[in-house]
mmCIF file of N, CA and C in Angstrom:
data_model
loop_
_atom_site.group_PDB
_atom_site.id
_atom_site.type_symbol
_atom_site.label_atom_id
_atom_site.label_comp_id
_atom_site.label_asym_id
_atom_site.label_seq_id
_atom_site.Cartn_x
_atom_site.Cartn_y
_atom_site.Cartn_z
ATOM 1 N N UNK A 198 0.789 -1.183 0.000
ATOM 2 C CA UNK A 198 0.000 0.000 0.000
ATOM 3 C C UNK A 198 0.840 1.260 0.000
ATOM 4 N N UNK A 199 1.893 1.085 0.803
ATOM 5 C CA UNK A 199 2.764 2.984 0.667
ATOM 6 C C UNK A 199 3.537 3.058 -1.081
ATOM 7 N N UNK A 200 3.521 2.292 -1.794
ATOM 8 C CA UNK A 200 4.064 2.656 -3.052
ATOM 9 C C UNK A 200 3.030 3.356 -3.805
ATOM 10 N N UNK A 201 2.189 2.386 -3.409
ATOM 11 C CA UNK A 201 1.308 2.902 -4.117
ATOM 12 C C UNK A 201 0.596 4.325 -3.502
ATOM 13 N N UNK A 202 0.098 4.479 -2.846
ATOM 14 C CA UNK A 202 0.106 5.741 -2.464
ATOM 15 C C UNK A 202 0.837 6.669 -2.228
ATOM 16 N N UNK A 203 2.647 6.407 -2.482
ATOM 17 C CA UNK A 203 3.229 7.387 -2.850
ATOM 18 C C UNK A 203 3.471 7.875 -4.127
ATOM 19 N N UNK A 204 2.991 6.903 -5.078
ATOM 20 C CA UNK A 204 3.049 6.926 -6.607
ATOM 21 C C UNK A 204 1.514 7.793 -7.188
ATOM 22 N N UNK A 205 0.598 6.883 -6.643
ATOM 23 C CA UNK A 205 -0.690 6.967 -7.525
ATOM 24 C C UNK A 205 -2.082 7.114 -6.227
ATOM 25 N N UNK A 206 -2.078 8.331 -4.980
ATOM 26 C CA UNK A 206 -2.670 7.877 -4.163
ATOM 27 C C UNK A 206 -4.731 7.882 -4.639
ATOM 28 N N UNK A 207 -4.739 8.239 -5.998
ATOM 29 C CA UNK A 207 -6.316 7.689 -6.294
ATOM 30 C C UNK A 207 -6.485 6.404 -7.041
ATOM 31 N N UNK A 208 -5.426 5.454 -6.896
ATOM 32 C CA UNK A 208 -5.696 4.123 -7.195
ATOM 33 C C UNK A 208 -5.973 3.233 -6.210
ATOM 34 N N UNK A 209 -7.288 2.598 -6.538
ATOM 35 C CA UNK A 209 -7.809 2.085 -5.300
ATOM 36 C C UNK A 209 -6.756 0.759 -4.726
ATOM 37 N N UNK A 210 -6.485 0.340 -3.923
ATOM 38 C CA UNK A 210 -6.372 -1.200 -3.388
ATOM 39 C C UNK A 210 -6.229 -2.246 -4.632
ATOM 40 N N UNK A 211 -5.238 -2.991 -4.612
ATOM 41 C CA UNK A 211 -5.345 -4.313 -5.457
ATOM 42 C C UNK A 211 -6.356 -5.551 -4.726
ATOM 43 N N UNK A 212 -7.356 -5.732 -5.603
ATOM 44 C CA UNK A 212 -8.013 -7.137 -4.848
ATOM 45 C C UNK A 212 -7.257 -8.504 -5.434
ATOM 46 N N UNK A 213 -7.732 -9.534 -5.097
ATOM 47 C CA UNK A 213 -7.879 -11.069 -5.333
ATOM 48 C C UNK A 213 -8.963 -11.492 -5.016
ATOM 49 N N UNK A 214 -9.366 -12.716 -6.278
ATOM 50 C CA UNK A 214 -10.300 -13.370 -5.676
ATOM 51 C C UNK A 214 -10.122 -14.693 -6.180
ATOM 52 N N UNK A 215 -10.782 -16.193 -5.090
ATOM 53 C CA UNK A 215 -10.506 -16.589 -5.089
ATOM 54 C C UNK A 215 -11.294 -17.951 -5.486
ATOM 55 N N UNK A 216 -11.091 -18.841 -6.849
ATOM 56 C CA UNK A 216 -12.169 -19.241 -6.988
ATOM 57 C C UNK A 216 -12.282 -20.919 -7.380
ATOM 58 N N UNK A 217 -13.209 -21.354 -7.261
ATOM 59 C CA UNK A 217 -13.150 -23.125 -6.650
ATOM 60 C C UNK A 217 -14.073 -23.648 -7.553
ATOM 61 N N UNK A 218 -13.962 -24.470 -8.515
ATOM 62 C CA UNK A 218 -14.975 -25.252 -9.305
ATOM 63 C C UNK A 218 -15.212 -26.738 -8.348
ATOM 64 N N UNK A 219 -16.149 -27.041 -8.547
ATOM 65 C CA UNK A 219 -16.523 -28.210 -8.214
ATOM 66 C C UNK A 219 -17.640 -29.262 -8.842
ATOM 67 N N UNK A 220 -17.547 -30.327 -8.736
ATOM 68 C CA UNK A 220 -18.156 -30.825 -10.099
ATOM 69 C C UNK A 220 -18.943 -32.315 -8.745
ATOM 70 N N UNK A 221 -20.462 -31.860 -8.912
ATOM 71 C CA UNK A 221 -21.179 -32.945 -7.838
ATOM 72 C C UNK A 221 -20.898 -32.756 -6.685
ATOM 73 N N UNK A 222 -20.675 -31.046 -5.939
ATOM 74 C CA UNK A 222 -20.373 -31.382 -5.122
ATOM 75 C C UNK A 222 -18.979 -31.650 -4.333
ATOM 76 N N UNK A 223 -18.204 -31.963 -5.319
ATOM 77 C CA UNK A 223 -16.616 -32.077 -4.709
ATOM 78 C C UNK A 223 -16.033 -31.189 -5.625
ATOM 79 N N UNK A 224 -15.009 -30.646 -5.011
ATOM 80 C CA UNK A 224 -13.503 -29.413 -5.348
ATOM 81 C C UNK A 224 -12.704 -29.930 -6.327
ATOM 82 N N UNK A 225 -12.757 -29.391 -7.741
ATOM 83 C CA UNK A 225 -11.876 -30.291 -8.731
ATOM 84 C C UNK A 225 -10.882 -29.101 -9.138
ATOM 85 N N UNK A 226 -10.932 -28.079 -9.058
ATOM 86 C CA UNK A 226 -10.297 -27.172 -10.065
ATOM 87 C C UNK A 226 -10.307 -25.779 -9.049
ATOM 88 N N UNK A 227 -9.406 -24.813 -9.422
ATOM 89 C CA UNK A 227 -8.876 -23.695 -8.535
ATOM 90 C C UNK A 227 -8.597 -22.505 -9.489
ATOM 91 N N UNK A 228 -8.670 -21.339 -9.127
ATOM 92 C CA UNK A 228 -7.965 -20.271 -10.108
ATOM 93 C C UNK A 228 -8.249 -18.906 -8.797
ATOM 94 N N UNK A 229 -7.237 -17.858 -9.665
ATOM 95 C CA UNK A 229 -7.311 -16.965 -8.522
ATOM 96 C C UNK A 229 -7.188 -15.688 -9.835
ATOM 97 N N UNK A 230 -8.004 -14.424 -9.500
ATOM 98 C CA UNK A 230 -7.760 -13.209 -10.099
ATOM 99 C C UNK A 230 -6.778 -12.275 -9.187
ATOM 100 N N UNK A 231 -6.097 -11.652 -9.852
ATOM 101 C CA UNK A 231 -5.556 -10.423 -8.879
ATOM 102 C C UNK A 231 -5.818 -8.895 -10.001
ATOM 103 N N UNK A 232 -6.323 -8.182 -9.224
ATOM 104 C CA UNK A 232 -6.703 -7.151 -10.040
ATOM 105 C C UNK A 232 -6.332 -5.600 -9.080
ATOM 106 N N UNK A 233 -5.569 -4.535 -10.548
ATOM 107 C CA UNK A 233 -4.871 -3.833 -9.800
ATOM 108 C C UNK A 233 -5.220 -2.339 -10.483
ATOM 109 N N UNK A 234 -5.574 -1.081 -10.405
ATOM 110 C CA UNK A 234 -5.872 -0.444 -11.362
ATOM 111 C C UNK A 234 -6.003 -0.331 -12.684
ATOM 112 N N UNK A 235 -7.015 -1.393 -12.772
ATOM 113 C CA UNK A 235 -7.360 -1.814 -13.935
ATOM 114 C C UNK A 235 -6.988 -2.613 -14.865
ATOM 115 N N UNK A 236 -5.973 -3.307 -14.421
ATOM 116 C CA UNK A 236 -5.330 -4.769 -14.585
ATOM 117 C C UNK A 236 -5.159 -6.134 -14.196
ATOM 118 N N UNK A 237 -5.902 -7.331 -14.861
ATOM 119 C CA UNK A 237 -5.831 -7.476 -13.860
ATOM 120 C C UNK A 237 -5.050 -9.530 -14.605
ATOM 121 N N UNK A 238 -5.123 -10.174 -13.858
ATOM 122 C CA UNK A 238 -3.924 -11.071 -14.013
ATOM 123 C C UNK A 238 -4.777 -12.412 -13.306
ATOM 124 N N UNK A 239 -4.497 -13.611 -14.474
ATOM 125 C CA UNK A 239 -5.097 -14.739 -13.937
ATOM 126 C C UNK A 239 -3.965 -15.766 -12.794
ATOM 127 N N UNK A 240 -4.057 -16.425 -12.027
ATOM 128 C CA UNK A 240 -3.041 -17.106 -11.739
ATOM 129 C C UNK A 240 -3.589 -18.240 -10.834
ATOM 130 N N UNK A 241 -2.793 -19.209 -10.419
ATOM 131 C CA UNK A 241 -2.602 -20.528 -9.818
ATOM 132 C C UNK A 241 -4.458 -21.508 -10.317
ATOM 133 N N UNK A 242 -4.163 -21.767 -11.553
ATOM 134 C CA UNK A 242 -5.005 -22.341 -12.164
ATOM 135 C C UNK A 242 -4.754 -23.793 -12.033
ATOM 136 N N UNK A 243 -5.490 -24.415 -11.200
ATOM 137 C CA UNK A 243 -5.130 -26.157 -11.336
ATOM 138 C C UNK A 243 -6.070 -26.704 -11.542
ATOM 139 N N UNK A 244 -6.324 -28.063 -11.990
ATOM 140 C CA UNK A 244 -7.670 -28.922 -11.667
ATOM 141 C C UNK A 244 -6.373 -30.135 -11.309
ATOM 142 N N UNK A 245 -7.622 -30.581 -10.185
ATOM 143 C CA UNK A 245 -6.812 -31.970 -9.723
ATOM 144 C C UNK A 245 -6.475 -33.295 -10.645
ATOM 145 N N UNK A 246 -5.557 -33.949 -10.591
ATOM 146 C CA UNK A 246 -5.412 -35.062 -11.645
ATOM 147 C C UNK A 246 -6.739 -35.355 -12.201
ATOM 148 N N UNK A 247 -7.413 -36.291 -11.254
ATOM 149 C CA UNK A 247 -8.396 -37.446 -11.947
ATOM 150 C C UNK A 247 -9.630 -36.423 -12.661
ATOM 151 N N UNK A 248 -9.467 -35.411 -12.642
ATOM 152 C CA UNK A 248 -10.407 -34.568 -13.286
ATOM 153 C C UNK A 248 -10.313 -33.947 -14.345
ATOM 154 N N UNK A 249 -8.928 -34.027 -14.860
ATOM 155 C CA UNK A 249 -8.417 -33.697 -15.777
ATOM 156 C C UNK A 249 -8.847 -33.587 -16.947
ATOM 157 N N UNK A 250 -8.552 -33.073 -18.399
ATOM 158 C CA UNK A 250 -9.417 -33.191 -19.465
ATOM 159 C C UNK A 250 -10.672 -33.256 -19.604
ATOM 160 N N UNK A 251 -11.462 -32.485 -18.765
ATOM 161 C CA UNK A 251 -13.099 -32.627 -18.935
ATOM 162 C C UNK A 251 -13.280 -30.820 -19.371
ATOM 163 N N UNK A 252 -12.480 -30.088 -19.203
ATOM 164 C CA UNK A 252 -12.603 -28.626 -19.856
ATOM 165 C C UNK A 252 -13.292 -27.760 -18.093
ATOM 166 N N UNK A 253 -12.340 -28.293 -17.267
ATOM 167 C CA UNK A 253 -12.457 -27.955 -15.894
ATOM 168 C C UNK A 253 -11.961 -26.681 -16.082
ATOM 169 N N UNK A 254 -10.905 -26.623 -16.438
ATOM 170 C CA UNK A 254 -10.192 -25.627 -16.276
ATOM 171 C C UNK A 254 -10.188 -24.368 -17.429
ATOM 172 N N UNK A 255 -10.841 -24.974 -18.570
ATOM 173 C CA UNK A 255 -11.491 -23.583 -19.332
ATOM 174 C C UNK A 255 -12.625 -23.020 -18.914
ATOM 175 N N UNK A 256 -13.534 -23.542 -17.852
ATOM 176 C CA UNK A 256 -14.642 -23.391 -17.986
ATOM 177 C C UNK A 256 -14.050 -22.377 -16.251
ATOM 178 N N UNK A 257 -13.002 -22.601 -16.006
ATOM 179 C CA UNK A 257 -13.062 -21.815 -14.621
ATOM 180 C C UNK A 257 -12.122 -20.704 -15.511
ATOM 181 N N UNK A 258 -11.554 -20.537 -16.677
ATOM 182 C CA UNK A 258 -10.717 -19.460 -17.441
ATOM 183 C C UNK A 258 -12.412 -18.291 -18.129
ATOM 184 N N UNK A 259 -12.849 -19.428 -18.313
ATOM 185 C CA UNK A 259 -14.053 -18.668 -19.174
ATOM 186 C C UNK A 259 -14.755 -17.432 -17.954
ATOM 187 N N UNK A 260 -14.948 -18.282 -16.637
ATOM 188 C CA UNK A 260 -16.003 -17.354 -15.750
ATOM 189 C C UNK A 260 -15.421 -16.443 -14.873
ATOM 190 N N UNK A 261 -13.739 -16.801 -14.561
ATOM 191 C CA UNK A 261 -12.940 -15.208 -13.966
ATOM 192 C C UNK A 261 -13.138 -14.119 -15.058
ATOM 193 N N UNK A 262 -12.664 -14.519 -16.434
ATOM 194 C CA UNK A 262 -12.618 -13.582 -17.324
ATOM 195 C C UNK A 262 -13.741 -12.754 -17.428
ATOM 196 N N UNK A 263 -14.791 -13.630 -17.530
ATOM 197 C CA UNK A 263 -16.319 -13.044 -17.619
ATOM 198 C C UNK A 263 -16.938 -12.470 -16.374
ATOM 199 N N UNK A 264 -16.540 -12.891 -15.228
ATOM 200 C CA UNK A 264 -16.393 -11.663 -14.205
ATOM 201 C C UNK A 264 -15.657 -10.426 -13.867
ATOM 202 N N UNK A 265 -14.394 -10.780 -14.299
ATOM 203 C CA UNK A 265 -13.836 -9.628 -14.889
ATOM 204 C C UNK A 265 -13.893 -8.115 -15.443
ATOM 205 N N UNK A 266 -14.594 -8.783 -16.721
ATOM 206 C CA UNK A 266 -15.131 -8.184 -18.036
ATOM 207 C C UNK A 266 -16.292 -7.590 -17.610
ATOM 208 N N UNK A 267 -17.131 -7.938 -16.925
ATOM 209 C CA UNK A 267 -18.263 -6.839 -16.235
ATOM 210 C C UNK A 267 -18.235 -5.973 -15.405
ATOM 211 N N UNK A 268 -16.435 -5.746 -14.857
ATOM 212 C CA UNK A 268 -16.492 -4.972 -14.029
ATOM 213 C C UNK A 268 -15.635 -3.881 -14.897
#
């Protein structure tokens, strides 16, 4: 926070958020946004092994983005 408010003090706070697919009920897949004056950055995208290849993990790329994108 002091860089930034010694740099840019009307840029708000960087968030994260943090987000969990689950498929029936159980936790298969993970992703996290970090978003920073108006930038913002996908990261630690996993789906667990045995879940693999079912489009877990586009479908959790598709709905950060698209939450994103509405803000």
């Amino acid at each position: 926070g002091y860089v930034i408010e010694m740099v840019q003090p009307d840029i708000p706070p960087p968030t994260m958020r943090l987000y969990v697919a689950y498929l029936e009920g159980e936790p298969v897949g993970t992703a996290s946004l970090f978003e920073a004056a108006g930038i913002g950055g996908l990261y630690n995208l996993g789906t667990r092994p045995a879940f693999r290849r079912r489009g877990i993990a586009a479908a959790l790329i598709r709905h950060v983005l698209d939450e994103a994108c509405w803000e």
